[in-house]
Amino acid sequence: MASSINFVIAAYALTWVCLVAYATYVHRTLRRARDEYQRASRQPAGEAR
Amino acid sequence: MSDASGKMKGRRRWAVAGVVVIAATFGWLLYGGLDKNVVFFLTPAELLAKGTDGVEVPVRLGGQVKPGSVAWDDQTLDLNFVVVDGVGEVKVHSTGAPPQMFRDGMGVIVEGQFGRDGVFRSSSLMVKHSNEYRPPAEGQRPQEMYKTLFKESPK
Amino acid sequence: MIPPAVPHHETPLPVAGRWPLFGAFALVFLIFAQVSSVLVSPPDRDMGHLQKIMYVHVPAAWTTFLAFFVVLVFSLLVLWKGRETHDLIAASAAEVGAMFNALTLALGMIWGRPTWGVWWTWDARLTSTLVLFLIFVGYLSLRAFIEEPERRARWSAAVGVLGAINVPIVYMSVKWWRTLHQLQSSPSTVDPAYVYGLRVNAFAFLFVLIYLVRRRYEAARLARAAEQLNDVAALGGR
């Protein structure tokens, strides 16, 4: 019984670790993409980097 | 852009590798891996029907645990039971305590070899759960059977 | 405020809008779904408390299928219309789908060990689910290594369609072949006591899926737009 509960806890813990880790990655990717876009928008077209 | 051409070549190589991985996966799925698993297990009747072809070759046998057939020796860890499919029945010998859902009438799949003496020697025992999920009826304690049969809980 | 930088035929750049709020809602709803279903459901007569793993494993599997269905639809649109927007939606759904696919496999292993007695076996359901995962890992690595956007879009659309064809194979595998994995459950095989948990968690996972795909797509569009602006700048006065 006790060992069953450990498997249940492991399953829910893994779900949260997986979802939180992936969501964090998405948010970081989004923040970087937005920064990069804003930086790229500021440089006038026609001028070399 | 000139510094990118070397990088491009490397990337193309990776792209080819990616395609190869996908193609290999497909090929393996179609001709290899899944083909062998199309018949994941034989029923007792099918195993018996194979006659000598089914003897002493690695095979999986699936069916239900015949009620009342389970014999467990907690000294030698020998587990004997009979697998039935409604048509045939095969005696199975296994060692070690089975998974916790193992009990009379439960679906099981055993991996091993069918001996000439008519006993299937199992090296691995798996419990096949149905797609039914029910709370126990009033007073019903199916898990008790496991506990009374296998006093020590398996790891 | 932000000048348009994408080609004229593309849809406008996605903005954050109220999506952060939706994300917070999805998070709260997932917590509510898990807490309420775990507290409400009685132990199963065979599995005891292990039945509760159903509330994460099954929604994860459904979410995987749904994500790859989105890949299928938008990959077909890419092949038909060749729009970059569709390509980036397909890519976002593929990445999120691969994550849910991996989660489904891992949760299945955690559930299999105490119930079946094994972490893994090569039956048709488990094998085909692993193959589905490998195909989408292949899809994502293919995307990472093709530089040129149009070629990347076409190649990955082809792989996306071929990969998504496997979803019905995975779904039907338990009917077509003998497997250790049980058949799909249905309301007739699942006691009403467990149906609530399955439903509410399926919706929670659906909201999480929608949120993640949308934000991943937003990031992909912004990254592409920045790339295009930089390319224009790098080309100088030409």
Short mmCIF file of C-alpha atoms in Angstrom, two decimals, chain B residues 9-145:
data_model
loop_
_atom_site.label_atom_id
_atom_site.label_comp_id
_atom_site.label_asym_id
_atom_site.label_seq_id
_atom_site.Cartn_x
_atom_site.Cartn_y
_atom_site.Cartn_z
CA LYS B 9 27.17 22.23 -44.76
CA GLY B 10 27.22 20.93 -41.19
CA ARG B 11 23.55 21.61 -40.84
CA ARG B 12 22.75 19.83 -44.06
CA ARG B 13 24.61 16.80 -42.78
CA TRP B 14 22.46 16.92 -39.66
CA ALA B 15 19.33 17.27 -41.74
CA VAL B 16 20.29 14.16 -43.68
CA ALA B 17 20.94 12.37 -40.39
CA GLY B 18 17.49 13.44 -39.15
CA VAL B 19 15.84 12.05 -42.28
CA VAL B 20 17.81 8.81 -41.93
CA VAL B 21 16.66 8.45 -38.33
CA ILE B 22 13.05 8.95 -39.36
CA ALA B 23 13.31 6.56 -42.32
CA ALA B 24 15.03 3.94 -40.17
CA THR B 25 12.31 4.28 -37.54
CA PHE B 26 9.66 3.74 -40.17
CA GLY B 27 11.46 0.79 -41.66
CA TRP B 28 11.97 -0.77 -38.29
CA LEU B 29 8.33 -0.19 -37.42
CA LEU B 30 7.04 -1.71 -40.64
CA TYR B 31 9.36 -4.67 -41.10
CA GLY B 32 11.05 -5.32 -37.81
CA GLY B 33 9.93 -4.35 -34.37
CA LEU B 34 6.19 -4.30 -34.73
CA ASP B 35 6.05 -7.37 -36.95
CA LYS B 36 7.48 -9.51 -34.19
CA ASN B 37 5.05 -7.98 -31.75
CA VAL B 38 1.93 -8.44 -33.83
CA VAL B 39 1.38 -11.63 -31.87
CA PHE B 40 2.61 -10.38 -28.54
CA PHE B 41 1.50 -13.53 -26.74
CA LEU B 42 -0.09 -16.90 -27.48
CA THR B 43 -3.16 -18.18 -25.70
CA PRO B 44 -2.87 -21.57 -23.96
CA ALA B 45 -4.90 -23.18 -26.78
CA GLU B 46 -2.59 -21.68 -29.42
CA LEU B 47 0.53 -22.77 -27.59
CA LEU B 48 -0.77 -26.32 -27.21
CA ALA B 49 -1.83 -26.39 -30.88
CA LYS B 50 1.76 -25.66 -31.93
CA GLY B 51 2.78 -29.04 -30.57
CA THR B 52 6.53 -29.61 -30.57
CA ASP B 53 7.11 -26.30 -32.43
CA GLY B 54 6.02 -24.47 -29.31
CA VAL B 55 8.30 -26.40 -26.99
CA GLU B 56 11.59 -25.04 -25.66
CA VAL B 57 11.48 -21.82 -27.66
CA PRO B 58 11.17 -18.36 -26.10
CA VAL B 59 7.52 -17.38 -26.19
CA ARG B 60 4.94 -15.31 -24.34
CA LEU B 61 1.83 -16.96 -22.99
CA GLY B 62 -1.24 -14.95 -22.03
CA GLY B 63 -4.51 -15.85 -20.34
CA GLN B 64 -6.25 -15.82 -16.98
CA VAL B 65 -5.05 -17.30 -13.72
CA LYS B 66 -7.27 -20.33 -13.16
CA PRO B 67 -9.10 -19.74 -9.86
CA GLY B 68 -7.82 -21.98 -7.11
CA SER B 69 -4.70 -23.01 -9.02
CA VAL B 70 -2.22 -20.68 -7.30
CA ALA B 71 0.35 -22.44 -5.13
CA TRP B 72 3.05 -20.38 -3.45
CA ASP B 73 5.96 -21.68 -1.44
CA ASP B 74 7.38 -18.88 0.67
CA GLN B 75 10.50 -20.92 1.49
CA THR B 76 11.66 -21.71 -2.05
CA LEU B 77 9.79 -18.75 -3.62
CA ASP B 78 8.27 -21.17 -6.12
CA LEU B 79 5.03 -20.00 -7.65
CA ASN B 80 2.87 -22.47 -9.55
CA PHE B 81 -0.41 -21.70 -11.21
CA VAL B 82 -2.46 -22.57 -14.28
CA VAL B 83 -3.17 -20.20 -17.17
CA VAL B 84 -6.46 -20.72 -18.97
CA ASP B 85 -8.23 -19.11 -21.92
CA GLY B 86 -11.51 -20.98 -21.77
CA VAL B 87 -10.24 -23.61 -24.22
CA GLY B 88 -6.84 -24.82 -23.15
CA GLU B 89 -4.88 -24.68 -19.95
CA VAL B 90 -1.15 -24.62 -19.28
CA LYS B 91 0.71 -25.14 -16.00
CA VAL B 92 3.12 -22.34 -15.26
CA HIS B 93 6.07 -22.27 -12.90
CA SER B 94 7.60 -18.99 -11.85
CA THR B 95 9.88 -17.82 -9.07
CA GLY B 96 9.55 -14.84 -6.79
CA ALA B 97 6.53 -12.94 -5.60
CA PRO B 98 4.33 -11.69 -8.47
CA PRO B 99 3.05 -8.11 -9.01
CA GLN B 100 0.49 -6.98 -6.44
CA MET B 101 -2.51 -7.33 -8.74
CA PHE B 102 -1.80 -11.05 -9.27
CA ARG B 103 -4.75 -13.11 -8.12
CA ASP B 104 -7.33 -15.67 -9.21
CA GLY B 105 -9.01 -14.81 -12.48
CA MET B 106 -6.59 -11.98 -13.32
CA GLY B 107 -5.10 -11.69 -16.80
CA VAL B 108 -1.41 -12.54 -16.97
CA ILE B 109 1.32 -12.70 -19.59
CA VAL B 110 4.35 -14.86 -18.87
CA GLU B 111 7.60 -14.88 -20.80
CA GLY B 112 9.60 -18.06 -20.91
CA GLN B 113 9.69 -21.52 -22.42
CA PHE B 114 7.21 -24.36 -22.55
CA GLY B 115 9.00 -27.48 -21.33
CA ARG B 116 8.65 -31.02 -22.68
CA ASP B 117 7.13 -31.96 -19.34
CA GLY B 118 4.15 -29.72 -20.07
CA VAL B 119 5.14 -26.99 -17.62
CA PHE B 120 5.76 -23.45 -18.82
CA ARG B 121 8.85 -22.03 -17.10
CA SER B 122 8.33 -18.31 -16.74
CA SER B 123 11.23 -15.90 -16.51
CA SER B 124 9.00 -12.84 -16.34
CA LEU B 125 5.43 -12.48 -15.11
CA MET B 126 3.26 -9.54 -16.11
CA VAL B 127 -0.27 -8.80 -14.94
CA LYS B 128 -2.62 -7.65 -17.69
CA HIS B 129 -5.21 -5.30 -16.30
CA SER B 130 -8.54 -4.89 -18.06
CA ASN B 131 -9.94 -1.49 -18.96
CA GLU B 132 -12.42 -1.76 -16.10
CA TYR B 133 -12.13 0.57 -13.15
CA ARG B 134 -14.52 -0.02 -10.27
CA PRO B 135 -14.48 0.79 -6.61
CA PRO B 136 -14.67 -2.38 -4.50
CA ALA B 137 -18.18 -3.49 -3.59
CA GLU B 138 -19.30 -3.32 0.03
CA GLY B 139 -17.12 -5.65 2.10
CA GLN B 140 -15.10 -6.77 -0.94
CA ARG B 141 -11.35 -6.74 -0.30
CA PRO B 142 -9.69 -8.23 -3.36
CA GLN B 143 -6.28 -7.06 -2.25
CA GLU B 144 -6.62 -9.24 0.81
CA MET B 145 -6.13 -12.33 -1.30
#
